[in-house]
Tab-separated table of C-alpha atoms in Angstrom:
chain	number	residue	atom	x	y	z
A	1	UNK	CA	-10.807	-36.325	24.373
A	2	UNK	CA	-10.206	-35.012	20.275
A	3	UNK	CA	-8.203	-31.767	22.247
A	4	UNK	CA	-6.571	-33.893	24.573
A	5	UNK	CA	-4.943	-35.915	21.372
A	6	UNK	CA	-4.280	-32.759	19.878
A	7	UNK	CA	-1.683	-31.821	22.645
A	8	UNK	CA	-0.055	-34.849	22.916
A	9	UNK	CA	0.098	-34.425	18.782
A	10	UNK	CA	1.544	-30.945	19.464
A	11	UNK	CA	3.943	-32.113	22.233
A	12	UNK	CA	5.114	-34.725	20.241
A	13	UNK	CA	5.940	-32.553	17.228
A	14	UNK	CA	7.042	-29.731	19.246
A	15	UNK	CA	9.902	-32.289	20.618
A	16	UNK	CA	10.641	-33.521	17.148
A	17	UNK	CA	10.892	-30.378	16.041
A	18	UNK	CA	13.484	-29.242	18.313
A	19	UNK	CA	15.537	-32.194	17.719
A	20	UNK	CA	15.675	-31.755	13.896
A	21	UNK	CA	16.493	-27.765	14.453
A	22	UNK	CA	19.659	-28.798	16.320
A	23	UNK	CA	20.840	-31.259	13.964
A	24	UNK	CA	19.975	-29.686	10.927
A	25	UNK	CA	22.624	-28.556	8.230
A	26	UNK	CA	22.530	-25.378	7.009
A	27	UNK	CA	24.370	-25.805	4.098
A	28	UNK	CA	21.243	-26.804	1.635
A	29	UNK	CA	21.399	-23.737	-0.049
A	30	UNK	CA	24.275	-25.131	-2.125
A	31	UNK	CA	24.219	-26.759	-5.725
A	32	UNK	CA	23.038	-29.815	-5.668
A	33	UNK	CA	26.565	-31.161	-7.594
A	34	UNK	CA	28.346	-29.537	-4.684
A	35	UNK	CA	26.839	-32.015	-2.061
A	36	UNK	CA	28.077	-34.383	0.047
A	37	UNK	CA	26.330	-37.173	1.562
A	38	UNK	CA	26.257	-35.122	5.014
A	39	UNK	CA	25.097	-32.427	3.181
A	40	UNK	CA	22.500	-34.643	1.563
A	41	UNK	CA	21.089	-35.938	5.038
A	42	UNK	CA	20.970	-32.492	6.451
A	43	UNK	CA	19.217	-30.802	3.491
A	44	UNK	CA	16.596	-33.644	4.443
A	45	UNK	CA	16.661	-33.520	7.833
A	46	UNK	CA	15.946	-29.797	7.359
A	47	UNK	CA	13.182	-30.531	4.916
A	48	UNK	CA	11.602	-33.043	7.532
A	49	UNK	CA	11.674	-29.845	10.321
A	50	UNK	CA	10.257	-27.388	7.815
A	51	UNK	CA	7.055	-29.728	7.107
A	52	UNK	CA	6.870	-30.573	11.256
A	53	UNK	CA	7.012	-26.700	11.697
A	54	UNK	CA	4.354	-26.117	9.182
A	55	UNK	CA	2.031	-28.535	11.141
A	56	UNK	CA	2.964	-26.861	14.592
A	57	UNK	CA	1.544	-23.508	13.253
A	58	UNK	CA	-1.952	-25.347	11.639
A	59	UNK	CA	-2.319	-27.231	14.767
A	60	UNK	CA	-1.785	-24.685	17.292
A	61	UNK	CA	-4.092	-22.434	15.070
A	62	UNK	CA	-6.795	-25.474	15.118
A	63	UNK	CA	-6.788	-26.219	18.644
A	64	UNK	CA	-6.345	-22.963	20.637
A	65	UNK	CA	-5.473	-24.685	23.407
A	66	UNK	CA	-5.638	-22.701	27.107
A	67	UNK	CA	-3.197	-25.513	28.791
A	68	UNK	CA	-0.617	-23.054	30.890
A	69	UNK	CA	2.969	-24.072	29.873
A	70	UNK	CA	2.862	-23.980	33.901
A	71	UNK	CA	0.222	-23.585	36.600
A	72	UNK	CA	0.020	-20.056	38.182
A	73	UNK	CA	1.473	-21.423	41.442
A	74	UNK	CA	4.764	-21.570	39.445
A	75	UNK	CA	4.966	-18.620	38.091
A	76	UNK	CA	6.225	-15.284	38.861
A	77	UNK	CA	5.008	-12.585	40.737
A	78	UNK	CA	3.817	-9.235	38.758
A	79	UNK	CA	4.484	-6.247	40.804
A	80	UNK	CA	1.645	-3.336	41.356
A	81	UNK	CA	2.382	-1.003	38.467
A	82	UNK	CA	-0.275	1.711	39.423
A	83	UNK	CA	-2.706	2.571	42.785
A	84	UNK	CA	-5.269	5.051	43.829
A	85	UNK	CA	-5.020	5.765	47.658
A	86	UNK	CA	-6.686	9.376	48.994
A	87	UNK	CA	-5.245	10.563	52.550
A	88	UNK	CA	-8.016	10.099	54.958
A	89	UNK	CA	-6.457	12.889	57.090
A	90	UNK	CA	-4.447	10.010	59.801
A	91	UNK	CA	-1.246	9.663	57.777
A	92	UNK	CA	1.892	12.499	58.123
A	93	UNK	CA	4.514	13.248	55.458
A	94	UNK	CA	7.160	11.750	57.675
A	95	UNK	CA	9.468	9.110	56.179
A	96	UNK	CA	7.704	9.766	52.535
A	97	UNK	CA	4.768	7.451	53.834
A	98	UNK	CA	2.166	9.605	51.992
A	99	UNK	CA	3.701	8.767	48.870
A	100	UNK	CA	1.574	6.045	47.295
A	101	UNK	CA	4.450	5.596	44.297
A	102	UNK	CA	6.265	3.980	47.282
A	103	UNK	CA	4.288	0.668	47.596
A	104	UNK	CA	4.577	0.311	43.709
A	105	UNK	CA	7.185	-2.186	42.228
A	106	UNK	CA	9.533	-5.099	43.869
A	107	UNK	CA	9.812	-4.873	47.933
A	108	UNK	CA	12.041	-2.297	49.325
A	109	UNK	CA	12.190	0.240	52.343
A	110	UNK	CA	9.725	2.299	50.992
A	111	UNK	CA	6.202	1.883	51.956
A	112	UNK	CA	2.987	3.800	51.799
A	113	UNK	CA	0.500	3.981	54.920
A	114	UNK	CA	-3.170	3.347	54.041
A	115	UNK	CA	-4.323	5.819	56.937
A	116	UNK	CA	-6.069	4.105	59.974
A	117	UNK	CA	-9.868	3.829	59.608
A	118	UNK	CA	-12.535	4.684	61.472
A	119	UNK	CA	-16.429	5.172	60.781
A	120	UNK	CA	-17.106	6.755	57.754
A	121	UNK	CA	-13.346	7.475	57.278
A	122	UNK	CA	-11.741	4.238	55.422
A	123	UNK	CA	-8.007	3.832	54.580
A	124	UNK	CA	-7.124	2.176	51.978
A	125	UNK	CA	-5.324	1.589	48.414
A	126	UNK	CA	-6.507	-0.232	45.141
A	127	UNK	CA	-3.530	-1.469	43.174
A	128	UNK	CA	-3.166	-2.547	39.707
A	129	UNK	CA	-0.785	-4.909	37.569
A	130	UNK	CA	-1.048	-3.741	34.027
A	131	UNK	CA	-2.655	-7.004	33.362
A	132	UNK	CA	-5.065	-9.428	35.026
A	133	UNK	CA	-4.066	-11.948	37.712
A	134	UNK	CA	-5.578	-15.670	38.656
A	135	UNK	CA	-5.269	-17.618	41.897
A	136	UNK	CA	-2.530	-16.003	44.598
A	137	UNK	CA	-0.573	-13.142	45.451
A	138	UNK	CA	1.549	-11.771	48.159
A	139	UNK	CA	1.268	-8.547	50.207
A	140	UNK	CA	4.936	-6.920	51.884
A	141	UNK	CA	4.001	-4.840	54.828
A	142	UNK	CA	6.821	-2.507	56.741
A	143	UNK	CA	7.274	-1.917	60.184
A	144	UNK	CA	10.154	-0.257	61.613
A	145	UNK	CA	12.281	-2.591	64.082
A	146	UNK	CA	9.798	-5.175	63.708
A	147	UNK	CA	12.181	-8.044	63.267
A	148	UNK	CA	11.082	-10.868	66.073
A	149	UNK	CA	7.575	-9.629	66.305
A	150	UNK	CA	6.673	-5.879	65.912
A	151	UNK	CA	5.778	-3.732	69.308
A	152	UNK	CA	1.724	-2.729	67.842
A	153	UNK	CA	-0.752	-4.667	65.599
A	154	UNK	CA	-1.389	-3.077	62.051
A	155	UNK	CA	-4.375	-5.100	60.201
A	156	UNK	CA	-5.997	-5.188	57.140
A	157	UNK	CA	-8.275	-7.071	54.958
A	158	UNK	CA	-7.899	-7.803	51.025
A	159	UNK	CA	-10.530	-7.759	48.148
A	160	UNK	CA	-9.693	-8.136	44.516
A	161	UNK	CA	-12.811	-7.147	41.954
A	162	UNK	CA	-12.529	-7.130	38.363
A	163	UNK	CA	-12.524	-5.221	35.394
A	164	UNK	CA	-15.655	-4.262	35.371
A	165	UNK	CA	-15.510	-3.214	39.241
A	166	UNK	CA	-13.362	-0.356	39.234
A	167	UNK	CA	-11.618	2.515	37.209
A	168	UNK	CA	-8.348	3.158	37.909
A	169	UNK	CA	-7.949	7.350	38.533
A	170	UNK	CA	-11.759	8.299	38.020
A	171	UNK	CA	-12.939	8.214	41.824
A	172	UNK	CA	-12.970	11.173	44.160
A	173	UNK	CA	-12.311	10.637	47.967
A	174	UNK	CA	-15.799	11.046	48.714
A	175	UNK	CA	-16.701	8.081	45.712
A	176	UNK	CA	-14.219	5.889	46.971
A	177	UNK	CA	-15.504	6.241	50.570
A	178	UNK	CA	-19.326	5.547	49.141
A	179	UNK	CA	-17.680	1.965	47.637
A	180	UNK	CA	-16.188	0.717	50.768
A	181	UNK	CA	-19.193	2.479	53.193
A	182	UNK	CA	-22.037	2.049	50.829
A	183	UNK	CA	-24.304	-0.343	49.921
A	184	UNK	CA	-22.636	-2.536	47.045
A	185	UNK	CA	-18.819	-1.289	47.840
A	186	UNK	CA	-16.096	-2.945	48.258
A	187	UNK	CA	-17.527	-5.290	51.384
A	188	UNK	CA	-21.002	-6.010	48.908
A	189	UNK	CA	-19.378	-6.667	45.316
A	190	UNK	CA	-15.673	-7.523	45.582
A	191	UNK	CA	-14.130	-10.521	46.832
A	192	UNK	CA	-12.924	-10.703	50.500
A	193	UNK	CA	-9.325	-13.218	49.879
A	194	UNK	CA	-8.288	-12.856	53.830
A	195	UNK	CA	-6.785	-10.692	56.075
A	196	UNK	CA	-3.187	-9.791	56.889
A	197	UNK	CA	-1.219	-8.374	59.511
A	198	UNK	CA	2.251	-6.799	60.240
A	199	UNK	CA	3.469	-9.397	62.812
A	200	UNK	CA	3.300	-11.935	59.907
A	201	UNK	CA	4.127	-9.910	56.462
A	202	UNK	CA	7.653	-8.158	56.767
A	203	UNK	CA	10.014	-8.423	54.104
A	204	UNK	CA	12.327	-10.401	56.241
A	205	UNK	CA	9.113	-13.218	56.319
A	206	UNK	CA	8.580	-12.743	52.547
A	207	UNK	CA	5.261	-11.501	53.018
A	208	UNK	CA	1.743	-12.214	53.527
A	209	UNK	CA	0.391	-14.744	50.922
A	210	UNK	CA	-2.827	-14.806	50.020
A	211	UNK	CA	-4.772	-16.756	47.583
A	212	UNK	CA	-8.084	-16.928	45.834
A	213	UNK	CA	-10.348	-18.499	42.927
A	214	UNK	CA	-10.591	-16.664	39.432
A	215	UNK	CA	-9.239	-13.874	37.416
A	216	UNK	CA	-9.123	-10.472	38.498
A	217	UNK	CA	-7.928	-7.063	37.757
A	218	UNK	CA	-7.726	-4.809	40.709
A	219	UNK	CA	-6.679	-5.709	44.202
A	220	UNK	CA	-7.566	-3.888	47.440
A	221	UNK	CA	-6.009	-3.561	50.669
A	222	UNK	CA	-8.353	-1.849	53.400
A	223	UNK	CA	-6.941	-0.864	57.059
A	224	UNK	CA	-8.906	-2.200	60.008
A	225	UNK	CA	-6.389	-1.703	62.779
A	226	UNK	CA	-7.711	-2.016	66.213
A	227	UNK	CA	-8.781	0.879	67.389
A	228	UNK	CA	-6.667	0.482	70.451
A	229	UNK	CA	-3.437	0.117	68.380
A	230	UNK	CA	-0.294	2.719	68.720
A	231	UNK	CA	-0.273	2.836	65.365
A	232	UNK	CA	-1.013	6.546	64.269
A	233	UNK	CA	-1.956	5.904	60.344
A	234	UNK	CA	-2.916	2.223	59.846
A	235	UNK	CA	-1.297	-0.497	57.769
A	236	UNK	CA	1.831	0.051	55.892
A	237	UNK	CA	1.912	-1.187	52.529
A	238	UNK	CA	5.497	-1.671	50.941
A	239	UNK	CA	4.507	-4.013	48.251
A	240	UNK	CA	2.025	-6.115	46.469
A	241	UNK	CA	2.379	-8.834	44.025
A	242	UNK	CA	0.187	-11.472	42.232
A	243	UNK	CA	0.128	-14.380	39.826
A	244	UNK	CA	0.069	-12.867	36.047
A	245	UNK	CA	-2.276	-15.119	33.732
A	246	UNK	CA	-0.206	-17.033	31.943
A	247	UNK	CA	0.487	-17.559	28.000
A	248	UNK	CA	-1.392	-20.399	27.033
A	249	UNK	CA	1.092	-23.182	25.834
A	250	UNK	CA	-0.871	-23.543	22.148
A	251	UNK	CA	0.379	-19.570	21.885
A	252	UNK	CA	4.248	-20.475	22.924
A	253	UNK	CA	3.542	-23.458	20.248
A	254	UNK	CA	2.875	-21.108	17.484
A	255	UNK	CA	5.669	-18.670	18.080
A	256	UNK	CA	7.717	-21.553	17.932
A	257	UNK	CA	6.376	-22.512	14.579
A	258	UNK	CA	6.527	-19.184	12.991
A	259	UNK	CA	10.102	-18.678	14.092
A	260	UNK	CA	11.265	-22.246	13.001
A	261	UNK	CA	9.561	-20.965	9.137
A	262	UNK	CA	11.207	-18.164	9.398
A	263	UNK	CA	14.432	-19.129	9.776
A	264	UNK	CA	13.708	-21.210	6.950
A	265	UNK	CA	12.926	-19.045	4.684
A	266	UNK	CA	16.056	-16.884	5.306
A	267	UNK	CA	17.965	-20.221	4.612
A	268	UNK	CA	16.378	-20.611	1.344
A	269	UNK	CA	16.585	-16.814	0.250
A	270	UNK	CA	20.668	-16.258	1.044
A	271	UNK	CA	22.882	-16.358	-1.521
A	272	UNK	CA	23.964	-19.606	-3.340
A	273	UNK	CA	28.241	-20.655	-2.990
A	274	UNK	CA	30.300	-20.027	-5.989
């Protein structure tokens, strides 16, 4: 309940703070015989915001609060900035599709196929974000001509581990094949968040979503096209993007503060009028 006062405090001041930047004069800096009463009012309306701002900075300092200046359903996506993905022998050069730069960034016509699996032969691609992610995402898949359904199935399923789970570059094909295979892989340690298709994840559809509980760092899409499919070399991955964790609002608080002082200071250092 104390922490719960403290943000409305916080709020409160925040607003009051704002209100008293935009009305402010910034004409204090003068002698005080060269006043007028405007002047006067705004030298103490500028005093009042100086004092609020001064309590914004010790009270976002005290309370460190973690309340999100908006949930992570609201904001943004984060784009994959990096990804590990071996050719498991299924997927051709043709139409760049072995180039795993191309299911990095903001959907596009580009795409990277994860290979098709089969037993003891996994395709598959572990992305990262730069940063961690909380609580959804959304996968882009490509399929040529697949506009009111596509002509073959592509599958596959989605795991995101954390930190802790992965290293990012340090895996050889035949380690990365022992965590999705082996005892305590992908399927034993990471976190299965659902499974995807083509018919239902083209750009034109904006994508698969997909959502889960918790903060994570790495995400991981594994093939598991039917067997039976036309497809030659599995899902095609175009691009993946998840919820960033967001700035806590006691953080956006304090930068507030600081800048307010600071621009205070500068007010109080410039030069006095002749």
């Amino acid at each position: 309940m104390q922490a719960r006062n403290l943000h409305i405090y916080e709020n409160l001041i925040f607003t009051l703070s704002i209100v008293l930047n935009l009305l402010q004069n910034s004409d204090c800096a003068v002698r005080p015989r060269r006043r007028t009463r405007s002047k006067i009012w705004g030298c103490l309306i500028m005093m009042m915001h100086e004092k609020l701002s001064r309590i914004a900075v010790a009270l976002a300092v005290a309370t460190g609060l973690t309340v999100a200046t908006s949930t992570a359903s609201q904001a943004s996506l984060i784009y994959a900035t990096e990804v590990d993905w071996f050719n498991n022998g299924t997927v051709s050069n043709l139409n760049d599709r072995d180039n795993p730069a191309n299911a990095l960034g903001a959907p596009d016509q580009d795409f990277l196929s994860l290979g098709q699996s089969s037993a003891g032969n996994p395709g598959f691609a572990v992305f990262g974000f730069g940063q961690d992610f909380l609580d959804e995402g959304r996968v882009w898949e490509f399929t040529f001509n697949c506009v009111d359904g596509c002509d073959f199935l592509e599958t596959a399923t989605i795991y995101v581990g954390t930190s802790s789970q992965y290293t990012m570059g340090q895996a050889s094909r035949a380690d990365q094949i022992d965590l999705v295979t082996g005892l305590g892989g992908f399927f034993g340690e990471w976190e299965e968040v659902g499974q995807i298709s083509n018919q239902n994840a083209q750009i034109d559809d904006g994508g698969a979503a997909i959502s889960f509980a918790g903060q994570f760092s790495w995400l991981a899409i594994v093939d598991n096209t039917p067997a039976n499919s036309p497809s030659p070399d599995g899902f095609d991955v175009n691009s993946v993007g998840v919820a960033p964790v967001p700035l806590p609002a006691a953080a956006w608080f304090l930068l507030t503060g600081l800048g307010g002082l600071a621009g205070l200071r500068w007010l109080r250092n410039r030069p006095e009028e002749a």
